[in-house]
Short mmCIF file of N, CA and C in Angstrom, two decimals:
data_model
loop_
_atom_site.label_atom_id
_atom_site.label_comp_id
_atom_site.label_asym_id
_atom_site.label_seq_id
_atom_site.Cartn_x
_atom_site.Cartn_y
_atom_site.Cartn_z
N MET A 192 53.95 -1.18 -26.34
CA MET A 192 52.96 -0.73 -25.37
C MET A 192 53.55 0.42 -24.55
N THR A 193 52.80 1.51 -24.47
CA THR A 193 53.24 2.66 -23.71
C THR A 193 53.02 2.40 -22.23
N HIS A 194 53.95 2.83 -21.44
CA HIS A 194 53.88 2.64 -19.99
C HIS A 194 53.05 3.74 -19.35
N ILE A 195 52.23 3.38 -18.39
CA ILE A 195 51.47 4.35 -17.60
C ILE A 195 52.42 4.91 -16.54
N ASN A 196 52.51 6.20 -16.45
CA ASN A 196 53.40 6.85 -15.49
C ASN A 196 52.67 7.05 -14.16
N HIS A 197 52.80 6.06 -13.27
CA HIS A 197 52.12 6.09 -11.98
C HIS A 197 52.52 7.32 -11.17
N GLN A 198 53.79 7.63 -11.17
CA GLN A 198 54.27 8.74 -10.34
C GLN A 198 53.61 10.07 -10.77
N LYS A 199 53.52 10.28 -12.06
CA LYS A 199 52.90 11.51 -12.57
C LYS A 199 51.42 11.58 -12.19
N ILE A 200 50.73 10.45 -12.29
CA ILE A 200 49.32 10.42 -11.92
C ILE A 200 49.17 10.70 -10.43
N GLU A 201 50.01 10.06 -9.61
CA GLU A 201 49.95 10.28 -8.16
C GLU A 201 50.18 11.75 -7.81
N GLU A 202 51.15 12.38 -8.46
CA GLU A 202 51.41 13.80 -8.21
C GLU A 202 50.21 14.64 -8.62
N ALA A 203 49.61 14.32 -9.76
CA ALA A 203 48.46 15.08 -10.25
C ALA A 203 47.26 14.94 -9.31
N VAL A 204 47.01 13.73 -8.84
CA VAL A 204 45.88 13.50 -7.93
C VAL A 204 46.12 14.24 -6.62
N THR A 205 47.34 14.23 -6.12
CA THR A 205 47.67 14.98 -4.91
C THR A 205 47.40 16.47 -5.12
N MET A 206 47.78 16.98 -6.28
CA MET A 206 47.55 18.40 -6.59
C MET A 206 46.05 18.71 -6.67
N ILE A 207 45.28 17.80 -7.26
CA ILE A 207 43.83 18.01 -7.35
C ILE A 207 43.22 18.05 -5.95
N LEU A 208 43.61 17.10 -5.11
CA LEU A 208 43.08 17.07 -3.73
C LEU A 208 43.40 18.38 -3.01
N GLU A 209 44.63 18.85 -3.16
CA GLU A 209 45.02 20.12 -2.53
C GLU A 209 44.23 21.27 -3.14
N ALA A 210 44.03 21.26 -4.44
CA ALA A 210 43.33 22.35 -5.13
C ALA A 210 41.87 22.48 -4.72
N VAL A 211 41.24 21.36 -4.36
CA VAL A 211 39.84 21.43 -3.92
C VAL A 211 39.72 21.68 -2.42
N GLY A 212 40.87 21.84 -1.75
CA GLY A 212 40.86 22.16 -0.33
C GLY A 212 40.95 20.97 0.60
N GLU A 213 41.33 19.83 0.08
CA GLU A 213 41.48 18.62 0.91
C GLU A 213 42.92 18.50 1.39
N ASP A 214 43.08 17.68 2.41
CA ASP A 214 44.41 17.37 2.94
C ASP A 214 44.79 15.97 2.46
N PRO A 215 45.68 15.86 1.46
CA PRO A 215 46.06 14.54 0.95
C PRO A 215 46.75 13.67 2.00
N GLY A 216 47.14 14.26 3.09
CA GLY A 216 47.81 13.49 4.15
C GLY A 216 46.85 12.89 5.16
N ARG A 217 45.57 13.25 5.09
CA ARG A 217 44.64 12.69 6.07
C ARG A 217 44.43 11.21 5.80
N GLU A 218 44.06 10.49 6.84
CA GLU A 218 44.01 9.02 6.81
C GLU A 218 43.28 8.45 5.60
N GLY A 219 42.09 8.91 5.32
CA GLY A 219 41.30 8.34 4.22
C GLY A 219 41.85 8.63 2.84
N LEU A 220 42.73 9.63 2.72
CA LEU A 220 43.24 10.03 1.41
C LEU A 220 44.71 9.66 1.17
N GLN A 221 45.39 9.16 2.18
CA GLN A 221 46.83 8.91 2.04
C GLN A 221 47.19 8.03 0.86
N ASP A 222 46.43 6.99 0.62
CA ASP A 222 46.74 6.07 -0.48
C ASP A 222 45.91 6.34 -1.74
N THR A 223 45.09 7.37 -1.72
CA THR A 223 44.23 7.67 -2.87
C THR A 223 45.03 7.90 -4.15
N PRO A 224 46.09 8.69 -4.14
CA PRO A 224 46.85 8.86 -5.38
C PRO A 224 47.36 7.54 -5.98
N LYS A 225 47.81 6.62 -5.14
CA LYS A 225 48.27 5.31 -5.63
C LYS A 225 47.10 4.50 -6.20
N ARG A 226 45.97 4.53 -5.50
CA ARG A 226 44.79 3.79 -5.97
C ARG A 226 44.31 4.34 -7.31
N VAL A 227 44.29 5.65 -7.45
CA VAL A 227 43.85 6.25 -8.70
C VAL A 227 44.80 5.89 -9.84
N ALA A 228 46.10 5.89 -9.57
CA ALA A 228 47.07 5.52 -10.61
C ALA A 228 46.85 4.08 -11.09
N ARG A 229 46.63 3.16 -10.14
CA ARG A 229 46.36 1.77 -10.52
C ARG A 229 45.04 1.66 -11.29
N MET A 230 44.04 2.41 -10.85
CA MET A 230 42.75 2.38 -11.54
C MET A 230 42.89 2.90 -12.97
N TYR A 231 43.60 4.01 -13.14
CA TYR A 231 43.77 4.57 -14.48
C TYR A 231 44.51 3.60 -15.40
N GLU A 232 45.47 2.88 -14.86
CA GLU A 232 46.17 1.89 -15.68
C GLU A 232 45.17 0.85 -16.21
N GLU A 233 44.26 0.44 -15.36
CA GLU A 233 43.26 -0.55 -15.75
C GLU A 233 42.22 0.02 -16.71
N ILE A 234 41.64 1.17 -16.38
CA ILE A 234 40.52 1.66 -17.19
C ILE A 234 40.96 2.31 -18.49
N PHE A 235 42.25 2.60 -18.63
CA PHE A 235 42.75 3.16 -19.89
C PHE A 235 43.62 2.19 -20.66
N GLN A 236 43.53 0.90 -20.36
CA GLN A 236 44.38 -0.09 -21.04
C GLN A 236 44.07 -0.22 -22.52
N GLY A 237 42.91 0.24 -22.95
CA GLY A 237 42.56 0.18 -24.36
C GLY A 237 43.37 1.14 -25.23
N LEU A 238 44.03 2.12 -24.60
CA LEU A 238 44.88 3.05 -25.34
C LEU A 238 45.99 2.32 -26.09
N HIS A 239 46.33 1.15 -25.62
CA HIS A 239 47.44 0.40 -26.17
C HIS A 239 46.98 -0.82 -26.95
N GLN A 240 45.71 -0.82 -27.37
CA GLN A 240 45.15 -1.95 -28.10
C GLN A 240 44.50 -1.47 -29.40
N ASP A 241 44.61 -2.28 -30.41
CA ASP A 241 43.94 -2.02 -31.68
C ASP A 241 42.77 -3.01 -31.77
N PRO A 242 41.54 -2.52 -31.83
CA PRO A 242 40.40 -3.45 -31.87
C PRO A 242 40.44 -4.41 -33.04
N LYS A 243 41.07 -4.03 -34.14
CA LYS A 243 41.16 -4.90 -35.32
C LYS A 243 41.95 -6.17 -35.01
N GLU A 244 42.85 -6.10 -34.04
CA GLU A 244 43.63 -7.28 -33.66
C GLU A 244 42.72 -8.44 -33.24
N HIS A 245 41.59 -8.11 -32.65
CA HIS A 245 40.68 -9.15 -32.16
C HIS A 245 39.95 -9.86 -33.29
N PHE A 246 39.93 -9.25 -34.46
CA PHE A 246 39.23 -9.85 -35.60
C PHE A 246 40.16 -10.59 -36.55
N LYS A 247 41.41 -10.76 -36.15
CA LYS A 247 42.35 -11.48 -37.01
C LYS A 247 42.11 -12.98 -36.97
N THR A 248 41.47 -13.44 -35.90
CA THR A 248 41.09 -14.84 -35.83
C THR A 248 39.80 -15.01 -36.63
N ILE A 249 39.93 -15.62 -37.79
CA ILE A 249 38.78 -15.78 -38.69
C ILE A 249 38.57 -17.26 -38.93
N PHE A 250 37.30 -17.65 -38.87
CA PHE A 250 36.94 -19.03 -39.12
C PHE A 250 36.24 -19.11 -40.47
N GLY A 251 36.62 -20.12 -41.25
CA GLY A 251 35.94 -20.36 -42.52
C GLY A 251 34.65 -21.11 -42.22
N GLU A 252 33.55 -20.46 -42.42
CA GLU A 252 32.26 -21.06 -42.12
C GLU A 252 31.27 -20.62 -43.20
N ASP A 253 30.58 -21.57 -43.77
CA ASP A 253 29.61 -21.25 -44.82
C ASP A 253 28.33 -20.71 -44.17
N HIS A 254 28.45 -19.50 -43.64
CA HIS A 254 27.31 -18.87 -42.97
C HIS A 254 27.25 -17.42 -43.43
N GLU A 255 26.18 -17.09 -44.11
CA GLU A 255 26.02 -15.72 -44.58
C GLU A 255 24.71 -15.14 -44.09
N GLU A 256 24.34 -15.52 -42.87
CA GLU A 256 23.16 -14.98 -42.20
C GLU A 256 23.65 -14.14 -41.03
N LEU A 257 22.74 -13.41 -40.43
CA LEU A 257 23.07 -12.46 -39.37
C LEU A 257 23.78 -13.12 -38.20
N VAL A 258 24.82 -12.45 -37.72
CA VAL A 258 25.47 -12.77 -36.45
C VAL A 258 25.28 -11.53 -35.58
N LEU A 259 24.67 -11.72 -34.41
CA LEU A 259 24.37 -10.59 -33.54
C LEU A 259 24.75 -10.93 -32.11
N VAL A 260 25.56 -10.10 -31.51
CA VAL A 260 25.84 -10.20 -30.08
C VAL A 260 25.32 -8.91 -29.48
N LYS A 261 24.39 -9.05 -28.54
CA LYS A 261 23.78 -7.85 -27.97
C LYS A 261 24.02 -7.78 -26.48
N ASP A 262 23.80 -6.60 -25.95
CA ASP A 262 23.92 -6.35 -24.50
C ASP A 262 25.33 -6.61 -23.97
N ILE A 263 26.33 -6.19 -24.73
CA ILE A 263 27.72 -6.30 -24.26
C ILE A 263 27.98 -5.11 -23.34
N PRO A 264 28.14 -5.35 -22.03
CA PRO A 264 28.32 -4.22 -21.12
C PRO A 264 29.70 -3.57 -21.30
N PHE A 265 29.75 -2.26 -21.07
CA PHE A 265 31.03 -1.56 -21.13
C PHE A 265 31.02 -0.37 -20.17
N TYR A 266 32.22 0.07 -19.82
CA TYR A 266 32.46 1.27 -19.03
C TYR A 266 33.53 2.05 -19.75
N SER A 267 33.34 3.35 -19.84
CA SER A 267 34.34 4.19 -20.48
C SER A 267 34.44 5.50 -19.73
N MET A 268 35.36 6.36 -20.18
CA MET A 268 35.55 7.67 -19.55
C MET A 268 35.36 8.75 -20.60
N CYS A 269 34.48 9.68 -20.30
CA CYS A 269 34.24 10.82 -21.18
C CYS A 269 35.53 11.63 -21.30
N GLU A 270 35.97 11.84 -22.52
CA GLU A 270 37.23 12.57 -22.70
C GLU A 270 37.07 14.07 -22.43
N HIS A 271 35.85 14.56 -22.34
CA HIS A 271 35.64 15.98 -22.06
C HIS A 271 35.70 16.30 -20.58
N HIS A 272 35.24 15.37 -19.72
CA HIS A 272 35.17 15.65 -18.29
C HIS A 272 35.91 14.63 -17.42
N LEU A 273 36.40 13.56 -18.03
CA LEU A 273 37.04 12.46 -17.30
C LEU A 273 36.14 11.91 -16.20
N VAL A 274 34.87 11.75 -16.52
CA VAL A 274 33.93 11.03 -15.66
C VAL A 274 33.37 9.87 -16.47
N PRO A 275 32.90 8.84 -15.78
CA PRO A 275 32.47 7.63 -16.50
C PRO A 275 31.19 7.79 -17.30
N PHE A 276 31.10 6.97 -18.33
CA PHE A 276 29.82 6.66 -18.96
C PHE A 276 29.82 5.17 -19.18
N PHE A 277 28.64 4.59 -19.19
CA PHE A 277 28.55 3.13 -19.22
C PHE A 277 27.26 2.72 -19.90
N GLY A 278 27.26 1.51 -20.41
CA GLY A 278 26.06 1.02 -21.07
C GLY A 278 26.27 -0.32 -21.72
N LYS A 279 25.62 -0.48 -22.88
CA LYS A 279 25.67 -1.74 -23.61
C LYS A 279 25.91 -1.47 -25.08
N ALA A 280 26.65 -2.38 -25.69
CA ALA A 280 26.88 -2.33 -27.14
C ALA A 280 26.20 -3.54 -27.77
N HIS A 281 25.68 -3.33 -28.95
CA HIS A 281 25.06 -4.39 -29.74
C HIS A 281 25.78 -4.39 -31.09
N ILE A 282 26.27 -5.56 -31.49
CA ILE A 282 27.03 -5.66 -32.74
C ILE A 282 26.42 -6.75 -33.61
N GLY A 283 26.03 -6.36 -34.81
CA GLY A 283 25.51 -7.33 -35.76
C GLY A 283 26.27 -7.21 -37.07
N TYR A 284 26.55 -8.36 -37.68
CA TYR A 284 27.17 -8.32 -39.00
C TYR A 284 26.68 -9.48 -39.84
N LEU A 285 26.73 -9.27 -41.13
CA LEU A 285 26.32 -10.25 -42.11
C LEU A 285 27.58 -10.74 -42.80
N PRO A 286 28.05 -11.95 -42.46
CA PRO A 286 29.31 -12.44 -43.02
C PRO A 286 29.26 -12.56 -44.55
N GLN A 287 30.44 -12.57 -45.11
CA GLN A 287 30.58 -12.71 -46.55
C GLN A 287 31.81 -13.56 -46.84
N GLY A 288 31.70 -14.44 -47.79
CA GLY A 288 32.85 -15.24 -48.19
C GLY A 288 33.33 -16.21 -47.13
N GLY A 289 32.43 -16.61 -46.23
CA GLY A 289 32.79 -17.59 -45.22
C GLY A 289 33.66 -17.05 -44.10
N LYS A 290 33.75 -15.73 -43.94
CA LYS A 290 34.59 -15.14 -42.89
C LYS A 290 33.74 -14.78 -41.67
N VAL A 291 33.93 -15.55 -40.59
CA VAL A 291 33.30 -15.21 -39.31
C VAL A 291 34.40 -15.16 -38.24
N THR A 292 34.11 -14.42 -37.19
CA THR A 292 35.06 -14.33 -36.09
C THR A 292 34.41 -14.90 -34.84
N GLY A 293 35.21 -15.17 -33.84
CA GLY A 293 34.68 -15.70 -32.58
C GLY A 293 33.78 -14.67 -31.91
N LEU A 294 32.71 -15.13 -31.30
CA LEU A 294 31.77 -14.23 -30.64
C LEU A 294 32.44 -13.42 -29.54
N SER A 295 33.34 -14.05 -28.80
CA SER A 295 34.03 -13.32 -27.73
C SER A 295 34.91 -12.21 -28.27
N LYS A 296 35.32 -12.34 -29.53
CA LYS A 296 36.17 -11.31 -30.14
C LYS A 296 35.40 -9.99 -30.28
N LEU A 297 34.10 -10.08 -30.48
CA LEU A 297 33.29 -8.86 -30.57
C LEU A 297 33.30 -8.13 -29.23
N ALA A 298 33.14 -8.88 -28.14
CA ALA A 298 33.18 -8.27 -26.80
C ALA A 298 34.57 -7.72 -26.49
N ARG A 299 35.61 -8.43 -26.92
CA ARG A 299 36.99 -7.94 -26.69
C ARG A 299 37.26 -6.65 -27.45
N ALA A 300 36.71 -6.54 -28.63
CA ALA A 300 36.87 -5.29 -29.40
C ALA A 300 36.18 -4.13 -28.69
N VAL A 301 35.01 -4.39 -28.12
CA VAL A 301 34.31 -3.35 -27.34
C VAL A 301 35.20 -2.89 -26.20
N GLU A 302 35.81 -3.83 -25.49
CA GLU A 302 36.72 -3.48 -24.39
C GLU A 302 37.89 -2.63 -24.87
N ALA A 303 38.49 -3.03 -25.98
CA ALA A 303 39.65 -2.30 -26.50
C ALA A 303 39.30 -0.86 -26.85
N VAL A 304 38.10 -0.65 -27.38
CA VAL A 304 37.71 0.69 -27.82
C VAL A 304 37.22 1.54 -26.65
N THR A 305 36.57 0.93 -25.67
CA THR A 305 35.98 1.72 -24.59
C THR A 305 36.96 2.03 -23.46
N LYS A 306 38.01 1.28 -23.31
CA LYS A 306 38.94 1.51 -22.20
C LYS A 306 40.00 2.53 -22.58
N ARG A 307 39.53 3.77 -22.77
CA ARG A 307 40.38 4.92 -23.07
C ARG A 307 39.51 6.16 -22.94
N PRO A 308 40.09 7.34 -22.79
CA PRO A 308 39.25 8.54 -22.83
C PRO A 308 38.53 8.55 -24.18
N GLN A 309 37.21 8.74 -24.16
CA GLN A 309 36.47 8.39 -25.36
C GLN A 309 35.21 9.23 -25.52
N LEU A 310 34.66 9.17 -26.73
CA LEU A 310 33.34 9.70 -27.06
C LEU A 310 32.49 8.52 -27.53
N GLN A 311 31.22 8.53 -27.17
CA GLN A 311 30.34 7.43 -27.56
C GLN A 311 30.25 7.31 -29.07
N GLU A 312 30.17 8.42 -29.76
CA GLU A 312 30.06 8.38 -31.22
C GLU A 312 31.28 7.69 -31.84
N ARG A 313 32.46 7.94 -31.28
CA ARG A 313 33.70 7.33 -31.80
C ARG A 313 33.72 5.83 -31.51
N ILE A 314 33.24 5.44 -30.34
CA ILE A 314 33.18 4.01 -30.01
C ILE A 314 32.39 3.27 -31.09
N THR A 315 31.22 3.81 -31.38
CA THR A 315 30.30 3.17 -32.32
C THR A 315 30.92 3.02 -33.70
N SER A 316 31.47 4.10 -34.22
CA SER A 316 32.04 4.04 -35.57
C SER A 316 33.34 3.24 -35.62
N THR A 317 34.16 3.30 -34.57
CA THR A 317 35.42 2.55 -34.57
C THR A 317 35.16 1.04 -34.61
N ILE A 318 34.20 0.58 -33.83
CA ILE A 318 33.88 -0.85 -33.83
C ILE A 318 33.37 -1.26 -35.21
N ALA A 319 32.45 -0.49 -35.77
CA ALA A 319 31.89 -0.82 -37.09
C ALA A 319 32.98 -0.84 -38.16
N ASP A 320 33.81 0.20 -38.18
CA ASP A 320 34.85 0.28 -39.21
C ASP A 320 35.89 -0.82 -39.05
N SER A 321 36.20 -1.19 -37.82
CA SER A 321 37.17 -2.28 -37.58
C SER A 321 36.64 -3.60 -38.15
N LEU A 322 35.36 -3.85 -37.96
CA LEU A 322 34.75 -5.07 -38.51
C LEU A 322 34.77 -5.04 -40.04
N VAL A 323 34.41 -3.90 -40.62
CA VAL A 323 34.38 -3.78 -42.08
C VAL A 323 35.78 -4.02 -42.65
N GLU A 324 36.79 -3.41 -42.05
CA GLU A 324 38.16 -3.51 -42.57
C GLU A 324 38.75 -4.91 -42.46
N THR A 325 38.37 -5.66 -41.43
CA THR A 325 39.00 -6.96 -41.22
C THR A 325 38.20 -8.12 -41.79
N LEU A 326 36.87 -8.13 -41.60
CA LEU A 326 36.06 -9.27 -42.05
C LEU A 326 35.44 -9.06 -43.43
N GLU A 327 35.39 -7.82 -43.89
CA GLU A 327 34.76 -7.50 -45.18
C GLU A 327 33.37 -8.12 -45.29
N PRO A 328 32.51 -7.88 -44.29
CA PRO A 328 31.17 -8.46 -44.32
C PRO A 328 30.26 -7.74 -45.30
N GLN A 329 29.09 -8.33 -45.54
CA GLN A 329 28.09 -7.68 -46.38
C GLN A 329 27.55 -6.42 -45.71
N GLY A 330 27.48 -6.46 -44.39
CA GLY A 330 26.98 -5.32 -43.64
C GLY A 330 27.32 -5.42 -42.17
N VAL A 331 27.34 -4.25 -41.52
CA VAL A 331 27.62 -4.17 -40.09
C VAL A 331 26.67 -3.15 -39.49
N MET A 332 26.17 -3.46 -38.29
CA MET A 332 25.40 -2.49 -37.53
C MET A 332 25.88 -2.54 -36.08
N VAL A 333 26.25 -1.39 -35.56
CA VAL A 333 26.67 -1.28 -34.17
C VAL A 333 25.78 -0.23 -33.52
N ILE A 334 25.18 -0.59 -32.41
CA ILE A 334 24.36 0.35 -31.64
C ILE A 334 24.92 0.37 -30.21
N VAL A 335 25.13 1.57 -29.71
CA VAL A 335 25.64 1.74 -28.36
C VAL A 335 24.65 2.59 -27.58
N GLU A 336 24.26 2.08 -26.40
CA GLU A 336 23.37 2.79 -25.49
C GLU A 336 24.15 3.06 -24.22
N ALA A 337 24.13 4.32 -23.74
CA ALA A 337 24.92 4.62 -22.55
C ALA A 337 24.31 5.73 -21.72
N GLU A 338 24.62 5.69 -20.44
CA GLU A 338 24.31 6.78 -19.52
C GLU A 338 25.62 7.49 -19.20
N HIS A 339 25.60 8.80 -19.34
CA HIS A 339 26.80 9.61 -19.17
C HIS A 339 26.75 10.36 -17.84
N MET A 340 27.73 10.09 -16.99
CA MET A 340 27.76 10.75 -15.68
C MET A 340 27.98 12.26 -15.82
N CYS A 341 28.54 12.71 -16.95
CA CYS A 341 28.71 14.15 -17.15
C CYS A 341 27.36 14.84 -17.31
N MET A 342 26.31 14.08 -17.65
CA MET A 342 24.95 14.63 -17.71
C MET A 342 24.16 14.31 -16.44
N THR A 343 24.60 13.32 -15.70
CA THR A 343 23.86 12.86 -14.53
C THR A 343 24.28 13.59 -13.25
N MET A 344 25.58 13.71 -13.04
CA MET A 344 26.06 14.24 -11.76
C MET A 344 26.50 15.69 -11.82
N ARG A 345 26.55 16.26 -13.00
CA ARG A 345 26.96 17.66 -13.15
C ARG A 345 26.16 18.28 -14.29
N GLY A 346 26.37 19.52 -14.55
CA GLY A 346 25.71 20.18 -15.68
C GLY A 346 24.20 20.12 -15.60
N VAL A 347 23.58 19.49 -16.57
CA VAL A 347 22.12 19.45 -16.67
C VAL A 347 21.48 18.55 -15.61
N LYS A 348 22.23 17.64 -15.03
CA LYS A 348 21.78 16.75 -13.94
C LYS A 348 20.48 16.02 -14.28
N LYS A 349 20.57 15.14 -15.27
CA LYS A 349 19.42 14.36 -15.71
C LYS A 349 19.71 12.86 -15.60
N PRO A 350 19.67 12.31 -14.38
CA PRO A 350 19.94 10.87 -14.21
C PRO A 350 18.92 10.02 -14.95
N GLY A 351 19.40 8.91 -15.45
CA GLY A 351 18.54 7.97 -16.16
C GLY A 351 18.40 8.26 -17.64
N SER A 352 18.90 9.40 -18.10
CA SER A 352 18.81 9.68 -19.53
C SER A 352 19.78 8.76 -20.27
N SER A 353 19.39 8.37 -21.45
CA SER A 353 20.18 7.43 -22.23
C SER A 353 20.54 8.04 -23.57
N THR A 354 21.76 7.83 -24.00
CA THR A 354 22.21 8.28 -25.31
C THR A 354 22.39 7.05 -26.19
N ILE A 355 21.84 7.09 -27.38
CA ILE A 355 21.94 5.96 -28.31
C ILE A 355 22.63 6.44 -29.58
N THR A 356 23.66 5.72 -29.99
CA THR A 356 24.35 6.02 -31.25
C THR A 356 24.37 4.76 -32.10
N SER A 357 24.43 4.96 -33.41
CA SER A 357 24.49 3.80 -34.30
C SER A 357 25.49 4.07 -35.41
N ALA A 358 26.05 2.99 -35.90
CA ALA A 358 26.90 3.02 -37.08
C ALA A 358 26.41 1.90 -37.98
N VAL A 359 26.04 2.25 -39.19
CA VAL A 359 25.45 1.30 -40.12
C VAL A 359 26.31 1.28 -41.38
N ARG A 360 26.73 0.09 -41.78
CA ARG A 360 27.60 -0.05 -42.95
C ARG A 360 27.04 -1.11 -43.89
N GLY A 361 27.37 -0.97 -45.15
CA GLY A 361 27.04 -1.98 -46.15
C GLY A 361 25.56 -2.17 -46.35
N VAL A 362 25.15 -3.44 -46.46
CA VAL A 362 23.77 -3.79 -46.79
C VAL A 362 22.77 -3.24 -45.78
N PHE A 363 23.17 -3.10 -44.52
CA PHE A 363 22.24 -2.58 -43.52
C PHE A 363 21.92 -1.10 -43.75
N ARG A 364 22.81 -0.41 -44.41
CA ARG A 364 22.56 1.00 -44.73
C ARG A 364 21.58 1.10 -45.90
N GLU A 365 21.70 0.16 -46.83
CA GLU A 365 20.92 0.23 -48.07
C GLU A 365 19.58 -0.50 -48.00
N ASP A 366 19.50 -1.56 -47.21
CA ASP A 366 18.32 -2.43 -47.19
C ASP A 366 17.54 -2.22 -45.89
N GLU A 367 16.40 -1.55 -46.01
CA GLU A 367 15.60 -1.23 -44.83
C GLU A 367 15.11 -2.49 -44.10
N ALA A 368 14.75 -3.54 -44.84
CA ALA A 368 14.27 -4.78 -44.22
C ALA A 368 15.38 -5.45 -43.40
N ALA A 369 16.59 -5.47 -43.94
CA ALA A 369 17.73 -6.07 -43.21
C ALA A 369 18.02 -5.26 -41.95
N ARG A 370 17.98 -3.95 -42.08
CA ARG A 370 18.23 -3.07 -40.93
C ARG A 370 17.15 -3.27 -39.87
N SER A 371 15.89 -3.37 -40.30
CA SER A 371 14.78 -3.57 -39.37
C SER A 371 14.89 -4.90 -38.62
N GLU A 372 15.39 -5.94 -39.32
CA GLU A 372 15.57 -7.24 -38.67
C GLU A 372 16.53 -7.13 -37.49
N VAL A 373 17.66 -6.45 -37.72
CA VAL A 373 18.64 -6.30 -36.64
C VAL A 373 18.04 -5.49 -35.50
N LEU A 374 17.39 -4.39 -35.81
CA LEU A 374 16.81 -3.55 -34.77
C LEU A 374 15.75 -4.29 -33.95
N SER A 375 14.93 -5.12 -34.61
CA SER A 375 13.89 -5.85 -33.88
C SER A 375 14.52 -6.91 -32.97
N LEU A 376 15.61 -7.53 -33.41
CA LEU A 376 16.27 -8.54 -32.56
C LEU A 376 16.98 -7.89 -31.37
N ILE A 377 17.47 -6.68 -31.53
CA ILE A 377 18.11 -5.99 -30.41
C ILE A 377 17.09 -5.65 -29.35
N LYS A 378 15.87 -5.23 -29.78
CA LYS A 378 14.82 -4.88 -28.82
C LYS A 378 14.31 -6.14 -28.16
#
């Protein structure tokens, strides 16, 4: 596990405050560099995690019907602007060969992938590919819905806009009825 360099973050935050014309020594800002360093350690902890690790716990279960966990909340940081984006992930898979994983493992994988500087498109495909590589299911569908603060508070300034990405693998890519079933259950 790589160590987060608190001192370097604190120095950088102090420099940013000075660069925007603030006084890092004023009462309200004195501990800001330390707070930001602790926050970055927490919100970027996924940098040191492999989402596939969460799928190593496999249960032998004679179940080859849809498994869907929806509305998994997440928070991430846009790697282009270092501002937050947040939303929900929906993960569905069709087990094969009796391989299922714990439901909480799906949420843990979302955490591992989102807690790093990130792109929504990469989150979606990384989760799907991790499931395919570890569980070898018949199919996987991951849908991520998020609001991006880089579009809300700066630039185009469109609060409330939602970005939706999907990653479809296996039978869900090929079988329209199977794909429609997952989409209808998510709605």
